[in-house]
Tab-separated table of C-alpha atoms in Angstrom:
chain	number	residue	atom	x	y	z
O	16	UNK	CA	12.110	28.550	10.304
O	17	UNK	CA	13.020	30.249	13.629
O	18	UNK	CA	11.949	30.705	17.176
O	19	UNK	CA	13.261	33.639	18.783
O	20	UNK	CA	13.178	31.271	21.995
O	21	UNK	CA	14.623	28.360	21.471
O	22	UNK	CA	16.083	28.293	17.877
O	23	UNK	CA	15.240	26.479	14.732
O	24	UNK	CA	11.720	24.977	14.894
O	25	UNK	CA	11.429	21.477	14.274
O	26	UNK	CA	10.319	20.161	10.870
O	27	UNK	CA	7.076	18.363	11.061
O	28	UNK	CA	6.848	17.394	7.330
O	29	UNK	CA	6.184	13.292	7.275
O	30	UNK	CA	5.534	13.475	3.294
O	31	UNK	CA	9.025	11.283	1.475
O	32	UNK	CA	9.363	11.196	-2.296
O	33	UNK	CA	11.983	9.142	-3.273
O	34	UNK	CA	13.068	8.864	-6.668
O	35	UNK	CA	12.310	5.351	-7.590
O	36	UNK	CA	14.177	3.009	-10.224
O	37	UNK	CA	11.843	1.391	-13.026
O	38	UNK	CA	12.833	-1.287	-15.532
O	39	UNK	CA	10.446	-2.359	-17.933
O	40	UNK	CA	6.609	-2.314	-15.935
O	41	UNK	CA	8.635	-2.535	-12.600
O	42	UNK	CA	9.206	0.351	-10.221
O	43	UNK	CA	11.367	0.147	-7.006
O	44	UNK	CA	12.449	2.053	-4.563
O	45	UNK	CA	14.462	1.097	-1.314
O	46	UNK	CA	13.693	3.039	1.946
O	47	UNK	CA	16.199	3.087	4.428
O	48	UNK	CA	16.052	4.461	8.004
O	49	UNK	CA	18.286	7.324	6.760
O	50	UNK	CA	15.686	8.307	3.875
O	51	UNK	CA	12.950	8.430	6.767
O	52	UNK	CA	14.691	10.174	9.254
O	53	UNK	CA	12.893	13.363	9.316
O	54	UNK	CA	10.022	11.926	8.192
O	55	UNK	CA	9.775	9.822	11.672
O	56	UNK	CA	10.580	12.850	13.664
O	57	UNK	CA	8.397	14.767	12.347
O	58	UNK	CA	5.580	12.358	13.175
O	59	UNK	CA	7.029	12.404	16.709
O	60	UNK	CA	6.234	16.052	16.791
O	61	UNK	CA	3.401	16.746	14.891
O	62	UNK	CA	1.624	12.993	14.898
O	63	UNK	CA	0.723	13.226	11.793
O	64	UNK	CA	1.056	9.753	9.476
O	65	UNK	CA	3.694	9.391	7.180
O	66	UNK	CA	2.790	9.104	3.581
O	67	UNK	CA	5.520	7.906	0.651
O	68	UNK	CA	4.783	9.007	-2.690
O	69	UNK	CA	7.640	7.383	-4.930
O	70	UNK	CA	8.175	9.645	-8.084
O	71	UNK	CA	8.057	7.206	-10.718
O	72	UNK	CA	8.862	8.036	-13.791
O	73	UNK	CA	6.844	6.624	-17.129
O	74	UNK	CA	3.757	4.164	-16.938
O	75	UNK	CA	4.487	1.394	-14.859
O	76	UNK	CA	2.226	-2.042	-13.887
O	77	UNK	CA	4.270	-2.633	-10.418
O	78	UNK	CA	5.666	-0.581	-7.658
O	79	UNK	CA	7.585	-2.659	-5.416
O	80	UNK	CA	9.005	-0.700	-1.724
O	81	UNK	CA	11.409	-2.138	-0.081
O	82	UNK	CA	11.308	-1.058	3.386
O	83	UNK	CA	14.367	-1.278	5.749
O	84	UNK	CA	13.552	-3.543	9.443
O	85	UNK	CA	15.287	-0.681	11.833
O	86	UNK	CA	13.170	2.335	9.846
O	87	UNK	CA	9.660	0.150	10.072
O	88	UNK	CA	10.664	-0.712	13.951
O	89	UNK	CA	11.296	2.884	14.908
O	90	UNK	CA	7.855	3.814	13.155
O	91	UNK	CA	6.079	1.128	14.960
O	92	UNK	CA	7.950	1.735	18.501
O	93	UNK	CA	8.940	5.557	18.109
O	94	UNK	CA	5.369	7.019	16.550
O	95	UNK	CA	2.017	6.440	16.631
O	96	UNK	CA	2.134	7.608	12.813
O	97	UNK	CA	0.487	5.098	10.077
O	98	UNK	CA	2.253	4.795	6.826
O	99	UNK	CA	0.801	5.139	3.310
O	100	UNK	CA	2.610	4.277	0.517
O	101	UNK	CA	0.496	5.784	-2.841
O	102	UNK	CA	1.343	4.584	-6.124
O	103	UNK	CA	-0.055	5.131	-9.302
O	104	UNK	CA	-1.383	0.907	-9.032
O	105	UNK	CA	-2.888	1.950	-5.820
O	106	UNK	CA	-2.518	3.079	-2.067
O	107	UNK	CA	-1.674	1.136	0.927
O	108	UNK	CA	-1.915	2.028	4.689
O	109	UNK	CA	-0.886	0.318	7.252
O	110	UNK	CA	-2.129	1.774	10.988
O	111	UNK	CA	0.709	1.537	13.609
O	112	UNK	CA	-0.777	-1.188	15.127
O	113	UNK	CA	-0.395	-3.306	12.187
O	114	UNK	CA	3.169	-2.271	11.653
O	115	UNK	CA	4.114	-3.538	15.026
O	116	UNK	CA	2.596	-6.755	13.587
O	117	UNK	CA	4.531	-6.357	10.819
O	118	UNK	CA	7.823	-5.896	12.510
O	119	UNK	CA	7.416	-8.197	14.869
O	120	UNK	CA	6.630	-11.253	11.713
O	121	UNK	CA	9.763	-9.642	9.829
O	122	UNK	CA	12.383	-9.851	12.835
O	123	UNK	CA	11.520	-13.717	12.222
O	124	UNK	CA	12.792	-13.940	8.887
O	125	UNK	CA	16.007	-13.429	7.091
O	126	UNK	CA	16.884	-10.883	5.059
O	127	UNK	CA	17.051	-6.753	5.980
O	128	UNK	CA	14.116	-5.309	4.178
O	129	UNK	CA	10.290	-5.651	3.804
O	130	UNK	CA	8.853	-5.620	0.546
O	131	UNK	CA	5.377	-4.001	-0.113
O	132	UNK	CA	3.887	-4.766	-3.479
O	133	UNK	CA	1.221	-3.651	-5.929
O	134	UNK	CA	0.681	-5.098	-8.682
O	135	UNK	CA	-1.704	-4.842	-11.967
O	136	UNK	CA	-1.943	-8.585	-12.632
O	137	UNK	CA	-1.631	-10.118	-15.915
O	138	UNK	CA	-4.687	-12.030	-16.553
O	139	UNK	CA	-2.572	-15.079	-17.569
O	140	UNK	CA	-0.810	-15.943	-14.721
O	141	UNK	CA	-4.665	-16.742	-12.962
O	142	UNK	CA	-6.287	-20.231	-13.061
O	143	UNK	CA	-8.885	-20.515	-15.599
O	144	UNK	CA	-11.448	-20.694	-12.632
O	145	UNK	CA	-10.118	-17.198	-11.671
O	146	UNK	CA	-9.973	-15.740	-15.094
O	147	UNK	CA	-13.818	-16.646	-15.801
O	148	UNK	CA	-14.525	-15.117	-12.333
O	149	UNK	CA	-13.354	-11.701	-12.952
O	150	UNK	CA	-14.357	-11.203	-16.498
O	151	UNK	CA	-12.550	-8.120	-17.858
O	152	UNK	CA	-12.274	-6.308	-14.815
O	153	UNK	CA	-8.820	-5.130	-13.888
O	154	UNK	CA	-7.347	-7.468	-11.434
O	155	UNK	CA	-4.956	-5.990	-8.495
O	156	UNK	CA	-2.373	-8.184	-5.735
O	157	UNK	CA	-1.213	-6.676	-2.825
O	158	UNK	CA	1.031	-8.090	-1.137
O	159	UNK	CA	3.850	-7.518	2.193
O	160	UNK	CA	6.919	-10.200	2.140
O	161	UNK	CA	9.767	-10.633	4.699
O	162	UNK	CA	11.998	-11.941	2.460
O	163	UNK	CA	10.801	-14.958	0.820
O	164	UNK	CA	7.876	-15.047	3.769
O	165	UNK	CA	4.572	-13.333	2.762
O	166	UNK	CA	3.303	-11.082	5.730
O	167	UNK	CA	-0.733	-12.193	4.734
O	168	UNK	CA	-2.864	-11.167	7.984
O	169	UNK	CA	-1.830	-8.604	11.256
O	170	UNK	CA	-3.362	-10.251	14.006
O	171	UNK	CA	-6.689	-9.531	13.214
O	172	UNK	CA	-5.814	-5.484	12.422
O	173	UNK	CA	-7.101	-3.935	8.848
O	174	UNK	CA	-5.387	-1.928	6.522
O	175	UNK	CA	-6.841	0.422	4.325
O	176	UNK	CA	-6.609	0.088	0.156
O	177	UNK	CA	-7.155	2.420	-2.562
O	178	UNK	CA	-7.350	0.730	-6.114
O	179	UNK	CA	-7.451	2.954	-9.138
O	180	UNK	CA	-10.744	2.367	-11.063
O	181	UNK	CA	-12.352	4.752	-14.097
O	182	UNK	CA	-15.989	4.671	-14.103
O	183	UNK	CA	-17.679	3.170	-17.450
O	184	UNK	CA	-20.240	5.062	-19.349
O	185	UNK	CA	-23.262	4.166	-17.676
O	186	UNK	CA	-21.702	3.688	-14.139
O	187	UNK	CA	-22.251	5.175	-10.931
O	188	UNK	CA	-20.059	5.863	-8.502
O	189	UNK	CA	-22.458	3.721	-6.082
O	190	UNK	CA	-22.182	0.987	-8.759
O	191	UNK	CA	-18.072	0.481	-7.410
O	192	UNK	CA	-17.948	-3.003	-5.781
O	193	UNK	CA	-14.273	-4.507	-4.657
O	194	UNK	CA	-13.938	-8.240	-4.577
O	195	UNK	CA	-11.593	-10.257	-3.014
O	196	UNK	CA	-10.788	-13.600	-5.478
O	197	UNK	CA	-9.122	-16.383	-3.864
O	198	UNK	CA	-7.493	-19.451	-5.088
O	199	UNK	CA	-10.397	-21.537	-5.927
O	200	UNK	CA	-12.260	-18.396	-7.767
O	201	UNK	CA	-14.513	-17.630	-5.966
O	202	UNK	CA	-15.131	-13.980	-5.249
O	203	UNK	CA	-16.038	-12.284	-1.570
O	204	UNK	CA	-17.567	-8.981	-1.462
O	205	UNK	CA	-15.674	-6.294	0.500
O	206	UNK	CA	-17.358	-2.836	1.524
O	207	UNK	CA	-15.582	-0.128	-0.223
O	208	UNK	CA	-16.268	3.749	-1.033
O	209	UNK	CA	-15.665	5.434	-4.061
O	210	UNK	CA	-14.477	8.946	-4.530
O	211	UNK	CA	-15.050	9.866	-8.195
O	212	UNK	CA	-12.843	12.889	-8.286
O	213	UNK	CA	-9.430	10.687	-7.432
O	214	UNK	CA	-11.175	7.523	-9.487
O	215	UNK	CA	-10.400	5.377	-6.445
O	216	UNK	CA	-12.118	2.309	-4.594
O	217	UNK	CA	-11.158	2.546	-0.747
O	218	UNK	CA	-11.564	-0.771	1.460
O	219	UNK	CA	-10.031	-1.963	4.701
O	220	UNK	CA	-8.525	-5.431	4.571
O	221	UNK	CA	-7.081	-7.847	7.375
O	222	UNK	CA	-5.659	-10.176	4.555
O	223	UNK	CA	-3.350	-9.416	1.460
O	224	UNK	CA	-4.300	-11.219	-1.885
O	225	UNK	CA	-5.953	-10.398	-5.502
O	226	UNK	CA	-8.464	-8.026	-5.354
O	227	UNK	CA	-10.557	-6.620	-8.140
């Protein structure tokens, strides 16, 4: 695109869709700040977010996003853009405020990356307690590490979560409860909306763990 006044308009697009590596259930993609380049400027034109959409290929349980320090730095410090990573085991956004959070937790620890995480959990791997709590319900955990650190709270900032769910026969869309299950098993109530045409639940958060 051209301006007859100054030259080539800036690209505003802040949309990235990486192709992303699966092995078995697993998808993974690594973002460095080359692969968001554009994306950041063009939230530092337009100020829109930026969204990742990893095209993943096949039917996977996990998607695991490995997010370079510098790139997640220059978001938080260079943009006022949130980012959304959406997956086909759920969404995640992270406001900028939180990402600053996040930065500033992952220049602490070692490693050059951080990892976001969503995972369809395998029933086994809970506590009995835990597995009698949530019944057949499909179980979800979220999670943000610096390295081997997990990045579980933002100084009191929410995110925002979208978790696939298909309504039964005999369900309403006003029926769609989220529930946070912690390590004892006992479940906490979350506010959440559901939009029926994307089948997803939608809840802010200011802690990562299983949520169903």
């Amino acid at each position: 695109v051209w301006d007859s006044g100054s030259g080539r308009v800036p690209d505003t697009n802040t949309t990235v869709s990486p192709s992303a590596t699966v092995s078995g259930n697993t998808s993974s993609l690594t973002l460095s700040l080359n692969t968001m380049k554009d994306a950041i400027a063009g939230a530092k034109i337009s100020g829109k977010d930026i969204v990742v959409i990893p095209e993943i290929k096949g039917s996977v349980k996990t998607v695991k996003v490995d997010l370079a320090k510098d790139a997640l730095s220059t978001i938080s410090t260079k943009t006022s853009a949130a980012l959304t990573i959406q997956t086909p085991v759920g969404n995640i956004t992270i406001p900028n405020d939180a990402l600053a959070s996040v930065a500033s937790v992952a220049s602490q620890a070692s490693g050059s990356t951080v990892t976001m995480s969503m995972e369809s959990v395998n029933k086994s791997s809970l506590t009995s307690t835990q597995q009698e709590a949530v019944g057949g319900k499909p179980v979800y955990d979220i999670s943000i590490m610096s390295g081997s650190s997990p990045i579980s709270s933002f100084d009191g900032k929410s995110i925002t979560i979208s978790l696939p769910y298909i309504l039964q026969e005999g369900e309403s869309a006003d029926d769609v409860k989220v529930w946070y299950l912690n390590d004892v098993g006992e479940l906490e109530q979350i506010d959440c909306s559901y939009d029926e045409k994307a089948s997803l639940a939608t809840f802010k958060t200011s802690h990562l763990s299983y949520y169903l």
